Amino acid sequence: MTQNAAADGRMPPKEPLRDWIARTLEAALAPTRLEVVDESHLHAGHAGSREGGETHYRVDVVSEAFAGKSRVERHRLVNGLLEEAFRRGLHALAVRAKAPGEA
């Protein structure tokens, strides 16, 4: 990993997308629970899928950062944090974002 990629949140070229997503969300949201699941194999042959996968993910995250936010605000926050992944080929992201006590 290059120093710049680590410092500014960019995805290092060889890092698995699942690892980058987890690292990015952990750093920004300090979650009490985080699960990142690659569901690309479930979408093989569908729009947006490509050989090698890493196109469809599910994220279950519990964080105090979501307290007082609507579902739309929570999803926008997560999607914004993962903007680089979408630029790099992430096609779909299913998000379940909860505040502590809601999970």
The first five atom37 places (N, CA, C, CB, O) and aatype in JSON, in Angstrom:
{
  "aatype": [12, 16, 5, 2, 0, 0, 0, 3, 7, 1, 12, 14, 14, 11, 6, 14, 10, 1, 3, 17, 9, 0, 1, 16, 10, 6, 0, 0, 10, 0, 14, 16, 1, 10, 6, 19, 19, 3, 6, 15, 8, 10, 8, 0, 7, 8, 0, 7, 15, 1, 6, 7, 7, 6, 16, 8, 18, 1, 19, 3, 19, 19, 15, 6, 0, 13, 0, 7, 11, 15, 1, 19, 6, 1, 8, 1, 10, 19, 2, 7, 10, 10, 6, 6, 0, 13, 1, 1, 7, 10, 8, 0, 10, 0, 19, 1, 0, 11, 0, 14, 7, 6, 0],
  "atom_mask": [
    [1, 1, 1, 1, 1],
    [1, 1, 1, 1, 1],
    [1, 1, 1, 1, 1],
    [1, 1, 1, 1, 1],
    [1, 1, 1, 1, 1],
    [1, 1, 1, 1, 1],
    [1, 1, 1, 1, 1],
    [1, 1, 1, 1, 1],
    [1, 1, 1, 0, 1],
    [1, 1, 1, 1, 1],
    [1, 1, 1, 1, 1],
    [1, 1, 1, 1, 1],
    [1, 1, 1, 1, 1],
    [1, 1, 1, 1, 1],
    [1, 1, 1, 1, 1],
    [1, 1, 1, 1, 1],
    [1, 1, 1, 1, 1],
    [1, 1, 1, 1, 1],
    [1, 1, 1, 1, 1],
    [1, 1, 1, 1, 1],
    [1, 1, 1, 1, 1],
    [1, 1, 1, 1, 1],
    [1, 1, 1, 1, 1],
    [1, 1, 1, 1, 1],
    [1, 1, 1, 1, 1],
    [1, 1, 1, 1, 1],
    [1, 1, 1, 1, 1],
    [1, 1, 1, 1, 1],
    [1, 1, 1, 1, 1],
    [1, 1, 1, 1, 1],
    [1, 1, 1, 1, 1],
    [1, 1, 1, 1, 1],
    [1, 1, 1, 1, 1],
    [1, 1, 1, 1, 1],
    [1, 1, 1, 1, 1],
    [1, 1, 1, 1, 1],
    [1, 1, 1, 1, 1],
    [1, 1, 1, 1, 1],
    [1, 1, 1, 1, 1],
    [1, 1, 1, 1, 1],
    [1, 1, 1, 1, 1],
    [1, 1, 1, 1, 1],
    [1, 1, 1, 1, 1],
    [1, 1, 1, 1, 1],
    [1, 1, 1, 0, 1],
    [1, 1, 1, 1, 1],
    [1, 1, 1, 1, 1],
    [1, 1, 1, 0, 1],
    [1, 1, 1, 1, 1],
    [1, 1, 1, 1, 1],
    [1, 1, 1, 1, 1],
    [1, 1, 1, 0, 1],
    [1, 1, 1, 0, 1],
    [1, 1, 1, 1, 1],
    [1, 1, 1, 1, 1],
    [1, 1, 1, 1, 1],
    [1, 1, 1, 1, 1],
    [1, 1, 1, 1, 1],
    [1, 1, 1, 1, 1],
    [1, 1, 1, 1, 1],
    [1, 1, 1, 1, 1],
    [1, 1, 1, 1, 1],
    [1, 1, 1, 1, 1],
    [1, 1, 1, 1, 1],
    [1, 1, 1, 1, 1],
    [1, 1, 1, 1, 1],
    [1, 1, 1, 1, 1],
    [1, 1, 1, 0, 1],
    [1, 1, 1, 1, 1],
    [1, 1, 1, 1, 1],
    [1, 1, 1, 1, 1],
    [1, 1, 1, 1, 1],
    [1, 1, 1, 1, 1],
    [1, 1, 1, 1, 1],
    [1, 1, 1, 1, 1],
    [1, 1, 1, 1, 1],
    [1, 1, 1, 1, 1],
    [1, 1, 1, 1, 1],
    [1, 1, 1, 1, 1],
    [1, 1, 1, 0, 1],
    [1, 1, 1, 1, 1],
    [1, 1, 1, 1, 1],
    [1, 1, 1, 1, 1],
    [1, 1, 1, 1, 1],
    [1, 1, 1, 1, 1],
    [1, 1, 1, 1, 1],
    [1, 1, 1, 1, 1],
    [1, 1, 1, 1, 1],
    [1, 1, 1, 0, 1],
    [1, 1, 1, 1, 1],
    [1, 1, 1, 1, 1],
    [1, 1, 1, 1, 1],
    [1, 1, 1, 1, 1],
    [1, 1, 1, 1, 1],
    [1, 1, 1, 1, 1],
    [1, 1, 1, 1, 1],
    [1, 1, 1, 1, 1],
    [1, 1, 1, 1, 1],
    [1, 1, 1, 1, 1],
    [1, 1, 1, 1, 1],
    [1, 1, 1, 0, 1],
    [1, 1, 1, 1, 1],
    [1, 1, 1, 1, 1]
  ],
  "atom_positions": [
    [[0.85, -1.16, 0.0], [0.0, 0.0, 0.0], [0.9, 1.23, 0.0], [-0.97, 0.0, 1.22], [1.86, 1.32, 0.76]],
    [[0.57, 2.17, -0.87], [1.38, 3.37, -0.91], [1.01, 4.29, 0.23], [1.22, 4.1, -2.26], [-0.1, 4.22, 0.76]],
    [[1.93, 5.13, 0.6], [1.67, 6.08, 1.69], [0.49, 6.97, 1.33], [2.93, 6.93, 1.97], [-0.37, 7.21, 2.18]],
    [[0.43, 7.48, 0.09], [-0.66, 8.37, -0.3], [-2.01, 7.66, -0.27], [-0.41, 8.92, -1.69], [-2.99, 8.23, 0.2]],
    [[-2.06, 6.43, -0.77], [-3.33, 5.7, -0.77], [-3.84, 5.5, 0.66], [-3.17, 4.34, -1.46], [-5.04, 5.63, 0.91]],
    [[-2.95, 5.2, 1.57], [-3.36, 5.0, 2.96], [-3.81, 6.31, 3.58], [-2.22, 4.4, 3.78], [-4.77, 6.34, 4.35]],
    [[-3.14, 7.39, 3.26], [-3.42, 8.68, 3.89], [-4.72, 9.3, 3.39], [-2.28, 9.63, 3.64], [-5.44, 9.92, 4.18]],
    [[-5.02, 9.15, 2.12], [-6.2, 9.86, 1.6], [-7.4, 8.96, 1.33], [-5.83, 10.56, 0.33], [-8.4, 9.43, 0.79]],
    [[-7.33, 7.69, 1.71], [-8.48, 6.81, 1.58], [-8.64, 6.16, 0.22], [0.0, 0.0, 0.0], [-9.58, 5.4, 0.02]],
    [[-7.74, 6.45, -0.71], [-7.84, 5.81, -2.02], [-7.57, 4.32, -1.88], [-6.86, 6.44, -3.03], [-6.85, 3.88, -0.99]],
    [[-8.17, 3.57, -2.77], [-7.99, 2.13, -2.77], [-6.66, 1.76, -3.39], [-9.13, 1.46, -3.52], [-6.39, 2.12, -4.54]],
    [[-5.82, 1.04, -2.67], [-4.61, 0.53, -3.28], [-4.99, -0.45, -4.4], [-3.69, -0.17, -2.23], [-5.98, -1.18, -4.25]],
    [[-4.25, -0.48, -5.5], [-4.64, -1.27, -6.66], [-4.83, -2.77, -6.39], [-3.62, -1.11, -7.71], [-5.68, -3.38, -7.02]],
    [[-4.08, -3.35, -5.49], [-4.14, -4.81, -5.28], [-4.98, -5.23, -4.07], [-2.75, -5.34, -5.12], [-5.24, -6.42, -3.89]],
    [[-5.41, -4.29, -3.26], [-6.17, -4.65, -2.06], [-7.55, -5.17, -2.45], [-6.3, -3.44, -1.1], [-8.23, -4.54, -3.27]],
    [[-7.99, -6.3, -1.89], [-9.35, -6.78, -2.17], [-10.38, -5.72, -1.77], [-9.62, -8.11, -1.42], [-10.25, -5.07, -0.73]],
    [[-11.38, -5.56, -2.6], [-12.4, -4.54, -2.36], [-13.08, -4.75, -1.01], [-13.44, -4.56, -3.48], [-13.35, -3.77, -0.31]],
    [[-13.36, -5.98, -0.64], [-14.01, -6.25, 0.64], [-13.19, -5.68, 1.8], [-14.22, -7.76, 0.83], [-13.74, -5.09, 2.73]],
    [[-11.87, -5.86, 1.73], [-10.99, -5.35, 2.78], [-10.98, -3.82, 2.81], [-9.57, -5.87, 2.59], [-11.0, -3.22, 3.89]],
    [[-10.96, -3.21, 1.64], [-10.95, -1.75, 1.57], [-12.26, -1.17, 2.12], [-10.72, -1.28, 0.11], [-12.24, -0.19, 2.86]],
    [[-13.38, -1.79, 1.75], [-14.68, -1.33, 2.26], [-14.69, -1.41, 3.79], [-15.84, -2.19, 1.66], [-15.07, -0.45, 4.46]],
    [[-14.28, -2.54, 4.33], [-14.27, -2.71, 5.79], [-13.35, -1.69, 6.45], [-13.82, -4.14, 6.16], [-13.73, -1.07, 7.45]],
    [[-12.16, -1.52, 5.92], [-11.2, -0.58, 6.51], [-11.73, 0.85, 6.46], [-9.84, -0.66, 5.77], [-11.59, 1.61, 7.43]],
    [[-12.34, 1.22, 5.35], [-12.86, 2.58, 5.18], [-14.01, 2.85, 6.15], [-13.33, 2.78, 3.74], [-14.05, 3.9, 6.79]],
    [[-14.94, 1.91, 6.26], [-16.08, 2.1, 7.16], [-15.65, 2.07, 8.63], [-17.14, 1.03, 6.91], [-16.18, 2.82, 9.44]],
    [[-14.7, 1.21, 8.96], [-14.19, 1.18, 10.34], [-13.54, 2.5, 10.72], [-13.18, 0.03, 10.51], [-13.75, 3.01, 11.82]],
    [[-12.76, 3.06, 9.82], [-12.06, 4.32, 10.11], [-13.03, 5.49, 10.25], [-11.04, 4.62, 9.01], [-12.83, 6.35, 11.11]],
    [[-14.05, 5.52, 9.43], [-14.96, 6.67, 9.41], [-16.1, 6.56, 10.42], [-15.54, 6.83, 8.04], [-16.56, 7.58, 10.94]],
    [[-16.56, 5.35, 10.71], [-17.77, 5.19, 11.51], [-17.55, 4.57, 12.88], [-18.74, 4.36, 10.76], [-18.46, 4.58, 13.71]],
    [[-16.38, 4.03, 13.15], [-16.1, 3.33, 14.42], [-17.28, 2.43, 14.8], [-15.83, 4.36, 15.56], [-17.85, 2.57, 15.88]],
    [[-17.63, 1.5, 13.93], [-18.82, 0.68, 14.18], [-18.64, -0.29, 15.34], [-19.17, -0.09, 12.93], [-17.54, -0.75, 15.63]],
    [[-19.76, -0.6, 15.99], [-19.76, -1.64, 17.01], [-20.0, -2.99, 16.36], [-20.82, -1.35, 18.09], [-19.72, -4.03, 16.95]],
    [[-20.52, -2.98, 15.15], [-20.71, -4.2, 14.36], [-20.53, -3.84, 12.9], [-22.13, -4.84, 14.62], [-21.03, -2.82, 12.43]],
    [[-19.81, -4.69, 12.18], [-19.61, -4.48, 10.75], [-19.45, -5.82, 10.06], [-18.37, -3.58, 10.48], [-18.62, -6.64, 10.45]],
    [[-20.25, -6.02, 9.04], [-20.14, -7.21, 8.2], [-20.17, -6.75, 6.75], [-21.29, -8.25, 8.5], [-21.08, -6.04, 6.34]],
    [[-19.17, -7.16, 5.99], [-19.09, -6.84, 4.57], [-19.07, -8.16, 3.81], [-17.81, -5.97, 4.24], [-18.18, -8.98, 4.0]],
    [[-20.07, -8.37, 2.96], [-20.22, -9.64, 2.26], [-20.21, -9.4, 0.75], [-21.53, -10.35, 2.68], [-20.97, -8.59, 0.23]],
    [[-19.33, -10.12, 0.06], [-19.27, -10.08, -1.4], [-20.36, -11.01, -1.93], [-17.85, -10.5, -1.94], [-20.27, -12.23, -1.77]],
    [[-21.38, -10.43, -2.55], [-22.49, -11.21, -3.11], [-22.42, -11.26, -4.64], [-23.82, -10.62, -2.67], [-23.41, -11.56, -5.29]],
    [[-21.26, -10.96, -5.19], [-21.1, -10.9, -6.65], [-21.49, -12.21, -7.32], [-19.67, -10.54, -7.01], [-22.08, -12.21, -8.4]],
    [[-21.16, -13.33, -6.69], [-21.46, -14.64, -7.28], [-22.96, -14.85, -7.47], [-20.89, -15.75, -6.41], [-23.37, -15.63, -8.33]],
    [[-23.78, -14.17, -6.69], [-25.23, -14.28, -6.82], [-25.76, -13.52, -8.03], [-25.91, -13.77, -5.56], [-26.91, -13.71, -8.43]],
    [[-24.93, -12.68, -8.61], [-25.35, -11.82, -9.72], [-24.6, -12.13, -11.01], [-25.16, -10.37, -9.35], [-24.66, -11.35, -11.96]],
    [[-23.89, -13.24, -11.06], [-23.14, -13.61, -12.26], [-24.07, -13.64, -13.46], [-22.44, -14.99, -12.07], [-25.14, -14.25, -13.42]],
    [[-23.66, -12.98, -14.53], [-24.46, -12.92, -15.74], [-25.48, -11.8, -15.76], [0.0, 0.0, 0.0], [-26.1, -11.55, -16.79]],
    [[-25.67, -11.12, -14.65], [-26.61, -10.0, -14.59], [-25.91, -8.7, -14.96], [-27.24, -9.89, -13.17], [-24.68, -8.64, -15.06]],
    [[-26.7, -7.67, -15.15], [-26.14, -6.35, -15.45], [-25.19, -5.92, -14.35], [-27.26, -5.29, -15.64], [-25.48, -6.08, -13.16]],
    [[-24.06, -5.38, -14.75], [-23.1, -4.86, -13.79], [-22.11, -5.88, -13.28], [0.0, 0.0, 0.0], [-21.11, -5.52, -12.65]],
    [[-22.36, -7.17, -13.54], [-21.4, -8.18, -13.06], [-20.25, -8.27, -14.06], [-22.09, -9.57, -12.87], [-20.4, -7.95, -15.24]],
    [[-19.12, -8.73, -13.58], [-17.97, -8.93, -14.46], [-17.15, -10.09, -13.92], [-17.09, -7.63, -14.56], [-17.26, -10.45, -12.74]],
    [[-16.36, -10.67, -14.78], [-15.51, -11.77, -14.35], [-14.57, -11.27, -13.25], [-14.7, -12.34, -15.55], [-14.04, -10.17, -13.33]],
    [[-14.38, -12.07, -12.26], [-13.54, -11.67, -11.14], [-14.35, -11.14, -9.97], [0.0, 0.0, 0.0], [-13.82, -10.97, -8.88]],
    [[-15.63, -10.87, -10.2], [-16.51, -10.42, -9.11], [-16.22, -9.02, -8.61], [0.0, 0.0, 0.0], [-15.85, -8.13, -9.38]],
    [[-16.39, -8.84, -7.32], [-16.22, -7.55, -6.64], [-17.12, -6.46, -7.22], [-14.77, -7.11, -6.73], [-16.72, -5.31, -7.35]],
    [[-18.35, -6.85, -7.57], [-19.29, -5.88, -8.14], [-20.52, -5.66, -7.26], [-19.72, -6.34, -9.51], [-21.15, -4.61, -7.35]],
    [[-20.88, -6.63, -6.44], [-22.09, -6.56, -5.63], [-21.74, -6.91, -4.18], [-23.19, -7.51, -6.19], [-21.25, -8.0, -3.89]],
    [[-22.01, -5.99, -3.27], [-21.7, -6.19, -1.86], [-22.9, -5.88, -0.98], [-20.5, -5.33, -1.44], [-23.78, -5.11, -1.36]],
    [[-22.9, -6.49, 0.19], [-23.87, -6.18, 1.24], [-23.09, -5.74, 2.47], [-24.81, -7.41, 1.56], [-22.1, -6.37, 2.84]],
    [[-23.54, -4.66, 3.08], [-22.9, -4.12, 4.28], [-23.93, -4.02, 5.38], [-22.24, -2.73, 3.99], [-24.98, -3.38, 5.22]],
    [[-23.64, -4.66, 6.52], [-24.45, -4.51, 7.73], [-23.57, -3.79, 8.73], [-24.96, -5.91, 8.29], [-22.51, -4.29, 9.12]],
    [[-24.01, -2.6, 9.15], [-23.16, -1.79, 10.03], [-23.99, -1.14, 11.13], [-22.42, -0.72, 9.21], [-25.08, -0.63, 10.88]],
    [[-23.46, -1.18, 12.34], [-24.07, -0.51, 13.49], [-23.07, 0.5, 14.0], [-24.47, -1.55, 14.63], [-21.93, 0.17, 14.33]],
    [[-23.51, 1.77, 14.06], [-22.6, 2.84, 14.48], [-23.38, 3.98, 15.11], [-21.79, 3.35, 13.28], [-24.51, 4.29, 14.71]],
    [[-22.77, 4.6, 16.1], [-23.34, 5.79, 16.73], [-23.49, 6.92, 15.71], [-22.46, 6.25, 17.92], [-24.31, 7.81, 15.89]],
    [[-22.7, 6.88, 14.65], [-22.76, 7.92, 13.61], [-24.14, 7.98, 12.94], [-21.69, 7.66, 12.55], [-24.47, 8.98, 12.31]],
    [[-24.94, 6.93, 13.07], [-26.26, 6.89, 12.44], [-27.37, 7.39, 13.36], [-26.57, 5.49, 11.99], [-28.51, 7.55, 12.92]],
    [[-27.07, 7.65, 14.61], [-28.08, 8.1, 15.57], [-28.7, 9.41, 15.09], [-27.47, 8.28, 16.98], [-27.99, 10.35, 14.73]],
    [[-30.02, 9.46, 15.08], [-30.74, 10.66, 14.68], [-30.82, 10.88, 13.18], [0.0, 0.0, 0.0], [-31.37, 11.89, 12.73]],
    [[-30.28, 9.97, 12.39], [-30.31, 10.11, 10.93], [-31.39, 9.21, 10.34], [-28.92, 9.78, 10.31], [-31.67, 8.13, 10.86]],
    [[-31.98, 9.68, 9.25], [-32.97, 8.87, 8.55], [-32.28, 7.75, 7.78], [-33.81, 9.75, 7.59], [-31.05, 7.75, 7.63]],
    [[-33.06, 6.82, 7.3], [-32.51, 5.73, 6.49], [-31.79, 6.27, 5.26], [-33.63, 4.76, 6.06], [-30.7, 5.8, 4.92]],
    [[-32.37, 7.24, 4.6], [-31.76, 7.84, 3.41], [-30.43, 8.51, 3.77], [-32.71, 8.86, 2.75], [-29.44, 8.35, 3.05]],
    [[-30.4, 9.26, 4.87], [-29.16, 9.92, 5.3], [-28.07, 8.89, 5.62], [-29.43, 10.8, 6.53], [-26.9, 9.11, 5.31]],
    [[-28.45, 7.8, 6.23], [-27.49, 6.75, 6.55], [-26.9, 6.14, 5.28], [-28.15, 5.66, 7.41], [-25.69, 5.94, 5.17]],
    [[-27.77, 5.85, 4.33], [-27.3, 5.27, 3.07], [-26.42, 6.25, 2.31], [-28.5, 4.85, 2.2], [-25.4, 5.86, 1.73]],
    [[-26.8, 7.5, 2.3], [-25.96, 8.51, 1.63], [-24.59, 8.6, 2.27], [-26.65, 9.89, 1.66], [-23.58, 8.75, 1.58]],
    [[-24.54, 8.52, 3.58], [-23.27, 8.57, 4.3], [-22.37, 7.4, 3.89], [-23.5, 8.56, 5.82], [-21.2, 7.59, 3.56]],
    [[-22.92, 6.2, 3.91], [-22.14, 5.01, 3.54], [-21.72, 5.08, 2.08], [-22.96, 3.73, 3.8], [-20.55, 4.85, 1.75]],
    [[-22.66, 5.4, 1.19], [-22.32, 5.5, -0.24], [-21.26, 6.56, -0.49], [-23.58, 5.8, -1.06], [-20.38, 6.36, -1.33]],
    [[-21.34, 7.67, 0.21], [-20.34, 8.72, 0.05], [-18.96, 8.27, 0.48], [0.0, 0.0, 0.0], [-17.96, 8.59, -0.17]],
    [[-18.89, 7.52, 1.57], [-17.61, 7.01, 2.04], [-17.0, 6.03, 1.04], [-17.77, 6.33, 3.39], [-15.78, 5.9, 0.96]],
    [[-17.85, 5.35, 0.28], [-17.38, 4.32, -0.65], [-17.38, 4.79, -2.1], [-18.25, 3.09, -0.52], [-17.34, 3.97, -3.02]],
    [[-17.42, 6.09, -2.3], [-17.45, 6.66, -3.65], [-16.32, 6.14, -4.54], [-17.37, 8.18, -3.57], [-16.53, 5.85, -5.72]],
    [[-15.14, 6.01, -3.98], [-13.99, 5.51, -4.74], [-14.25, 4.1, -5.27], [-12.72, 5.51, -3.87], [-13.86, 3.78, -6.39]],
    [[-14.91, 3.27, -4.49], [-15.22, 1.9, -4.92], [-16.18, 1.91, -6.1], [-15.82, 1.09, -3.76], [-16.03, 1.1, -7.02]],
    [[-17.16, 2.8, -6.08], [-18.09, 2.9, -7.21], [-17.36, 3.35, -8.47], [-19.24, 3.88, -6.88], [-17.65, 2.86, -9.57]],
    [[-16.41, 4.26, -8.32], [-15.62, 4.69, -9.48], [-14.78, 3.55, -10.03], [-14.71, 5.87, -9.1], [-14.48, 3.52, -11.23]],
    [[-14.41, 2.62, -9.17], [-13.54, 1.5, -9.57], [-14.32, 0.26, -10.02], [-12.64, 1.13, -8.42], [-13.71, -0.76, -10.32]],
    [[-15.64, 0.32, -10.07], [-16.39, -0.81, -10.61], [-17.41, -1.45, -9.7], [0.0, 0.0, 0.0], [-18.11, -2.37, -10.12]],
    [[-17.53, -0.99, -8.45], [-18.6, -1.5, -7.6], [-19.92, -1.12, -8.25], [-18.5, -0.92, -6.13], [-20.16, 0.05, -8.54]],
    [[-20.76, -2.1, -8.5], [-22.01, -1.86, -9.22], [-23.2, -1.69, -8.27], [-22.28, -3.01, -10.18], [-24.07, -0.84, -8.5]],
    [[-23.24, -2.49, -7.21], [-24.39, -2.45, -6.31], [-23.95, -2.66, -4.87], [-25.43, -3.51, -6.72], [-23.07, -3.47, -4.58]],
    [[-24.59, -1.91, -3.98], [-24.28, -2.0, -2.56], [-25.59, -2.03, -1.78], [-23.38, -0.82, -2.1], [-26.35, -1.06, -1.8]],
    [[-25.85, -3.14, -1.11], [-27.01, -3.23, -0.22], [-26.53, -2.81, 1.17], [-27.62, -4.7, -0.21], [-25.55, -3.34, 1.68]],
    [[-27.24, -1.85, 1.76], [-26.8, -1.29, 3.04], [-27.88, -1.5, 4.1], [-26.48, 0.21, 2.89], [-29.06, -1.2, 3.89]],
    [[-27.45, -2.01, 5.23], [-28.29, -2.06, 6.42], [-27.51, -1.3, 7.49], [-28.63, -3.56, 6.88], [-26.55, -1.82, 8.05]],
    [[-27.94, -0.09, 7.76], [-27.23, 0.8, 8.69], [-28.13, 1.11, 9.88], [-26.79, 2.11, 7.97], [-29.24, 1.62, 9.71]],
    [[-27.65, 0.8, 11.06], [-28.42, 1.0, 12.28], [-27.58, 1.74, 13.32], [-28.9, -0.34, 12.85], [-26.35, 1.69, 13.3]],
    [[-28.27, 2.42, 14.21], [-27.62, 3.01, 15.38], [-27.67, 1.97, 16.51], [-28.33, 4.37, 15.82], [-28.52, 1.09, 16.48]],
    [[-26.76, 2.06, 17.48], [-26.82, 1.12, 18.6], [-28.21, 1.17, 19.25], [-25.71, 1.46, 19.65], [-28.81, 2.23, 19.38]],
    [[-28.69, 0.03, 19.65], [-30.02, -0.05, 20.25], [-31.1, -0.37, 19.23], [0.0, 0.0, 0.0], [-32.18, -0.8, 19.6]],
    [[-30.82, -0.16, 17.96], [-31.77, -0.49, 16.9], [-31.49, -1.88, 16.32], [-31.71, 0.56, 15.78], [-32.36, -2.49, 15.7]],
    [[-30.29, -2.36, 16.54], [-29.87, -3.61, 15.88], [-30.56, -4.82, 16.45], [-28.38, -3.78, 16.0], [-30.31, -5.94, 16.0]]
  ]
}
